[in-house]
mmCIF file with all atom_site columns, C-alpha atoms in Angstrom:
data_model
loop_
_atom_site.group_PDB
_atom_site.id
_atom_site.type_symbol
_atom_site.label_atom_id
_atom_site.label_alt_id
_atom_site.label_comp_id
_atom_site.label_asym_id
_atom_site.label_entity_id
_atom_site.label_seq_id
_atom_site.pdbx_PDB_ins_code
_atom_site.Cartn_x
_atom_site.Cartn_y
_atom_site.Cartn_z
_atom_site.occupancy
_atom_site.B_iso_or_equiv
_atom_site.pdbx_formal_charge
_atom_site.auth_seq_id
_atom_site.auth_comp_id
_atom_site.auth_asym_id
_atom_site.auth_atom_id
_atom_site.pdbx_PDB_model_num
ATOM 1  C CA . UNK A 1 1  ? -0.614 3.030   14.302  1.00 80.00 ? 1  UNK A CA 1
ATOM 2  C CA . UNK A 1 2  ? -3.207 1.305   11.408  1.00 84.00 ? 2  UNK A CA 1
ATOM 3  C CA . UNK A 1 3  ? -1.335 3.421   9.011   1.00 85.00 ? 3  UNK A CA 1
ATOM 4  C CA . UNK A 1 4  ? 1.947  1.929   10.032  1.00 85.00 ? 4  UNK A CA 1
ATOM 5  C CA . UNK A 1 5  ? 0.400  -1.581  10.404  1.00 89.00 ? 5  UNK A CA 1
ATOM 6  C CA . UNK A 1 6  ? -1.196 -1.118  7.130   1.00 89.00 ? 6  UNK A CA 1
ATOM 7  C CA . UNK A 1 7  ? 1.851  0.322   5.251   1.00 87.00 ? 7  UNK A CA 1
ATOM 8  C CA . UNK A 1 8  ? 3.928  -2.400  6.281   1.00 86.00 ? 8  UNK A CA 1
ATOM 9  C CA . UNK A 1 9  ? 2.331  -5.269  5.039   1.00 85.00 ? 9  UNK A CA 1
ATOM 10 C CA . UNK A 1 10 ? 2.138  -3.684  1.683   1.00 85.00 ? 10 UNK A CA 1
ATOM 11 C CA . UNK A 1 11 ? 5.623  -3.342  2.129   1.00 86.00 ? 11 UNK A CA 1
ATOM 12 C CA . UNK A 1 12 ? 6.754  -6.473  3.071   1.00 87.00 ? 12 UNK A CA 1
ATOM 13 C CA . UNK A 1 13 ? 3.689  -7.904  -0.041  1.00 83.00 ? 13 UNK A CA 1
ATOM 14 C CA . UNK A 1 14 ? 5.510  -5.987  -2.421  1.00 84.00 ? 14 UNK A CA 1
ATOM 15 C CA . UNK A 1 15 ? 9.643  -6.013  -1.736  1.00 84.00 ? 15 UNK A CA 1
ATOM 16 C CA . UNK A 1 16 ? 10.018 -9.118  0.596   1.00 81.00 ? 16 UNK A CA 1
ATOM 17 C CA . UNK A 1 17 ? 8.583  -11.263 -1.738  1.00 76.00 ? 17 UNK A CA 1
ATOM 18 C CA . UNK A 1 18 ? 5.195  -12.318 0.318   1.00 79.00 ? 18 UNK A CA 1
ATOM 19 C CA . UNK A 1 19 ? 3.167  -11.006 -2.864  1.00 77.00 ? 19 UNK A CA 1
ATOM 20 C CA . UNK A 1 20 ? 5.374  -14.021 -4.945  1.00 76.00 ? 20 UNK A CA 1
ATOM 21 C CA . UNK A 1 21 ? 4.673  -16.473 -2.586  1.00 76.00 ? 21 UNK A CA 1
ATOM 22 C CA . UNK A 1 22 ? 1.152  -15.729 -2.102  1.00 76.00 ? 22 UNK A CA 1
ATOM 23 C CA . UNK A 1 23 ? 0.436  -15.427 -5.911  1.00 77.00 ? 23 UNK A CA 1
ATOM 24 C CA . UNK A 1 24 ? 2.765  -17.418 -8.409  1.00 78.00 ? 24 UNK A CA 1
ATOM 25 C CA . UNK A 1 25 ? 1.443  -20.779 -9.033  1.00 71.00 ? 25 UNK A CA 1
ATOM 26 C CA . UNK A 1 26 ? 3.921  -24.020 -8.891  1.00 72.00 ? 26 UNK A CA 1
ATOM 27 C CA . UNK A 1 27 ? 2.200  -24.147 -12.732 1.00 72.00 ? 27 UNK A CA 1
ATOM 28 C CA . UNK A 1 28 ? 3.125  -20.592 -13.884 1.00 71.00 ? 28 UNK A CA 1
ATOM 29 C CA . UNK A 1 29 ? 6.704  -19.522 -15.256 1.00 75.00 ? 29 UNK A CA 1
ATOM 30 C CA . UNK A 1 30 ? 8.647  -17.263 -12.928 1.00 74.00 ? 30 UNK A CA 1
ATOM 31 C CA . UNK A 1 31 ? 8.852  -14.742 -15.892 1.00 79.00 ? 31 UNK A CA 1
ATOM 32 C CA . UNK A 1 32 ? 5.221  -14.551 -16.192 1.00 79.00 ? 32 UNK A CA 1
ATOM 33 C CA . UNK A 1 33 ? 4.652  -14.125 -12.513 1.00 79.00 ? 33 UNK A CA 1
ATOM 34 C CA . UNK A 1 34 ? 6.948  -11.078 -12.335 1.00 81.00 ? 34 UNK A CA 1
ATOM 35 C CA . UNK A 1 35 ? 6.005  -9.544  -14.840 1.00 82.00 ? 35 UNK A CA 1
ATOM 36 C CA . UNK A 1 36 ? 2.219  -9.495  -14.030 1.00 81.00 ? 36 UNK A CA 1
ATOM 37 C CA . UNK A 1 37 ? 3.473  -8.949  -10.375 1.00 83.00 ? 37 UNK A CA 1
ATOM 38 C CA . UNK A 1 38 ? 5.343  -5.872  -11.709 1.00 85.00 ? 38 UNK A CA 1
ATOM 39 C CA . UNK A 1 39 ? 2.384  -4.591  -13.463 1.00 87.00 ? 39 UNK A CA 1
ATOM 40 C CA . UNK A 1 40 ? 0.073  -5.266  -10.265 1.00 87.00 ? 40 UNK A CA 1
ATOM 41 C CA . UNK A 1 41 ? 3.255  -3.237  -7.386  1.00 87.00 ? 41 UNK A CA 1
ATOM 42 C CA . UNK A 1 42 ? 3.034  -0.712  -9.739  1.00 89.00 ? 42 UNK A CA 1
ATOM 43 C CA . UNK A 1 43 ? -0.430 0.351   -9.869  1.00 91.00 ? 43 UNK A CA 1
ATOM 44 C CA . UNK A 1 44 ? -0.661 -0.213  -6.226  1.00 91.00 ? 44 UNK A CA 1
ATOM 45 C CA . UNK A 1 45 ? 2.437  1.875   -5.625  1.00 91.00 ? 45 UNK A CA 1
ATOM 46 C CA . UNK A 1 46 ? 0.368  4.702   -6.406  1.00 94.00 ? 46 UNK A CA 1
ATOM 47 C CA . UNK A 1 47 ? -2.156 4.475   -4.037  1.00 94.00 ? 47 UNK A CA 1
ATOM 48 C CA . UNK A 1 48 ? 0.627  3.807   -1.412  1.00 94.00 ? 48 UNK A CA 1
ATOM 49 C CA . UNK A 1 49 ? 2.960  6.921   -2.747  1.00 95.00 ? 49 UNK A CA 1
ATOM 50 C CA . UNK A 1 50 ? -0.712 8.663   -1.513  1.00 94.00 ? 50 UNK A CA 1
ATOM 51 C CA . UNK A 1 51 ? -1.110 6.823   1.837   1.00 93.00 ? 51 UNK A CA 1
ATOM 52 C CA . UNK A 1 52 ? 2.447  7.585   2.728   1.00 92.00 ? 52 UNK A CA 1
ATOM 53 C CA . UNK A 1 53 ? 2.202  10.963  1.962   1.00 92.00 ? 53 UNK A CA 1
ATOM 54 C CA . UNK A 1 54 ? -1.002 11.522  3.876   1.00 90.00 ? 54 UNK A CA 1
ATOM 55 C CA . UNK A 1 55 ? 0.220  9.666   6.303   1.00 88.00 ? 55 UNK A CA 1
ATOM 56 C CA . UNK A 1 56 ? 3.617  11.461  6.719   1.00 88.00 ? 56 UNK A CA 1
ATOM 57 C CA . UNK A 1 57 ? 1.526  15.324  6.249   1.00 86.00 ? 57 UNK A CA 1
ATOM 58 C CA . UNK A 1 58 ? -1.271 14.017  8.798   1.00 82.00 ? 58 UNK A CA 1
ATOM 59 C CA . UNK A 1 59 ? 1.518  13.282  11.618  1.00 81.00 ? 59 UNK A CA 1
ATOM 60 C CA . UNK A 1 60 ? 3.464  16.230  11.456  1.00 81.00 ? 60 UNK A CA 1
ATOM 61 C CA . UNK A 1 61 ? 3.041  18.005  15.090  1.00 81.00 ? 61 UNK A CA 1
ATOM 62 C CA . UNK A 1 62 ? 2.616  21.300  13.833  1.00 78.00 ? 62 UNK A CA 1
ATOM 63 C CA . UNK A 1 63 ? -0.192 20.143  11.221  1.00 71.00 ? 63 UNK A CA 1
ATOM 64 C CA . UNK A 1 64 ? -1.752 18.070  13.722  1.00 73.00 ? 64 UNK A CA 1
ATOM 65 C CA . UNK A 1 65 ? -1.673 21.333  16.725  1.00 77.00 ? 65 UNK A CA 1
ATOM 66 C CA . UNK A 1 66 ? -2.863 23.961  14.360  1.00 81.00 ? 66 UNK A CA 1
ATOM 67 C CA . UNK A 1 67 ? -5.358 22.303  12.537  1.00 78.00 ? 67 UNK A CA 1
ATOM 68 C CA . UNK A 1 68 ? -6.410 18.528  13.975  1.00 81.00 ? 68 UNK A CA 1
ATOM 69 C CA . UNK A 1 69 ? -9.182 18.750  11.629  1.00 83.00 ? 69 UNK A CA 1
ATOM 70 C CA . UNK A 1 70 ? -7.457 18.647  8.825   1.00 84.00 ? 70 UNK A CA 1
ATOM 71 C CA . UNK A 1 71 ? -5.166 16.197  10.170  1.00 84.00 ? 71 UNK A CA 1
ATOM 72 C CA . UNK A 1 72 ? -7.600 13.945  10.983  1.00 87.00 ? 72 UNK A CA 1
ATOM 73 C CA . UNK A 1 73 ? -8.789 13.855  7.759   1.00 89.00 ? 73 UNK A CA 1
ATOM 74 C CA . UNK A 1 74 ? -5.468 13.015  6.203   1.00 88.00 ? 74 UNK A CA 1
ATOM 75 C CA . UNK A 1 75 ? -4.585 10.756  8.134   1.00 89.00 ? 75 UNK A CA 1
ATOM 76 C CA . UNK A 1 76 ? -8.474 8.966   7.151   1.00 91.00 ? 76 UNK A CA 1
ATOM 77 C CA . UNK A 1 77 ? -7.297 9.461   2.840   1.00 93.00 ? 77 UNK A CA 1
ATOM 78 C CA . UNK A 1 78 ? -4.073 7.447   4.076   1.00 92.00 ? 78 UNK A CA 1
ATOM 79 C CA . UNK A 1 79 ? -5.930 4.903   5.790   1.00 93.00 ? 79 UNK A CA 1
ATOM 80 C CA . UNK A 1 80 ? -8.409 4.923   2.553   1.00 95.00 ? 80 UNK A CA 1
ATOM 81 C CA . UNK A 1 81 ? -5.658 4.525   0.138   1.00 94.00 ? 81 UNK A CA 1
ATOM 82 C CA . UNK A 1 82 ? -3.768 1.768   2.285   1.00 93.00 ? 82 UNK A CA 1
ATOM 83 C CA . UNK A 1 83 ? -6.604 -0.097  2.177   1.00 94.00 ? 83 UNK A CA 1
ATOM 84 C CA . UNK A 1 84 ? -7.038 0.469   -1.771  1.00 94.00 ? 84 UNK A CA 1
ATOM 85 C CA . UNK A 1 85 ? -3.457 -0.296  -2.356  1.00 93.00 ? 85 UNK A CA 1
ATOM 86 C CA . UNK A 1 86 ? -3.521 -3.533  -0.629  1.00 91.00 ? 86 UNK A CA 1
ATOM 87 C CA . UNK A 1 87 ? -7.033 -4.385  -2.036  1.00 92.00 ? 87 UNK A CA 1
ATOM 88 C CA . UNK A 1 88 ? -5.381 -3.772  -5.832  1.00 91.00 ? 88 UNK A CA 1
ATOM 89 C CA . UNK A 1 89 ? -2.285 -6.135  -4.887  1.00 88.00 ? 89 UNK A CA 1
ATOM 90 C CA . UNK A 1 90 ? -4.702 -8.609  -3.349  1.00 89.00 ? 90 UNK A CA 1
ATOM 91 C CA . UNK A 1 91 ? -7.064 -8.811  -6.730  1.00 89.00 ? 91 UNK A CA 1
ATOM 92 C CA . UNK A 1 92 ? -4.335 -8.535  -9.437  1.00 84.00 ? 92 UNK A CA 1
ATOM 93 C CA . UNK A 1 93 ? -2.396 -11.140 -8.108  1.00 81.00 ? 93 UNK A CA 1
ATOM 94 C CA . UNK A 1 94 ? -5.581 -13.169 -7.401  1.00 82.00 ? 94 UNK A CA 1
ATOM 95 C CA . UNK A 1 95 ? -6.820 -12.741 -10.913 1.00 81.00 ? 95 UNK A CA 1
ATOM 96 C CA . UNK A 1 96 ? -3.306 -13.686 -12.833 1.00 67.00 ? 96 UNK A CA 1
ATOM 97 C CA . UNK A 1 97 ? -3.357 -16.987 -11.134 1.00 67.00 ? 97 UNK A CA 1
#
């Protein structure tokens, strides 16, 4: 359920336009802001192409039956890399302003 929670406000930071409200100044030009917030999604896309992945592999019922070792350890990288992906949107945008 974190991973969902987790996954969704980087979701709603990056495409429903919390991350431009949070993070472009009344000061800045709206070009500027994109652009840097373009740059920033992008790196932390990566991280979240990983936590979704994890996320997705660690939740599969037969992963999770056979081996709920492994699972739980997937499903801790996706938690990890949420976590990092929010953390990089939180700084970039922090430090552009």
């Amino acid at each position: 359920m974190a991973n969902l929670l987790l996954g969704g406000l980087w979701t709603f930071s990056v495409f429903a336009g919390w991350g431009l409200a949070a993070f472009c100044g009344n000061g800045e030009s709206p070009e500027s802001c994109m652009d840097r917030l373009t740059m920033v999604s992008t790196l932390s896309g990566l991280f979240a192409f990983v936590a979704a992945t994890c996320t997705a592999a660690g939740l599969l019922p037969p992963v999770m039956r056979r081996f709920p070792e492994k699972s739980l350890v997937l499903v801790g990288i996706a938690t990890a890399s949420w976590l990092i992906a929010l953390g990089v949107l939180y700084v970039g945008g922090l430090v552009g302003r």
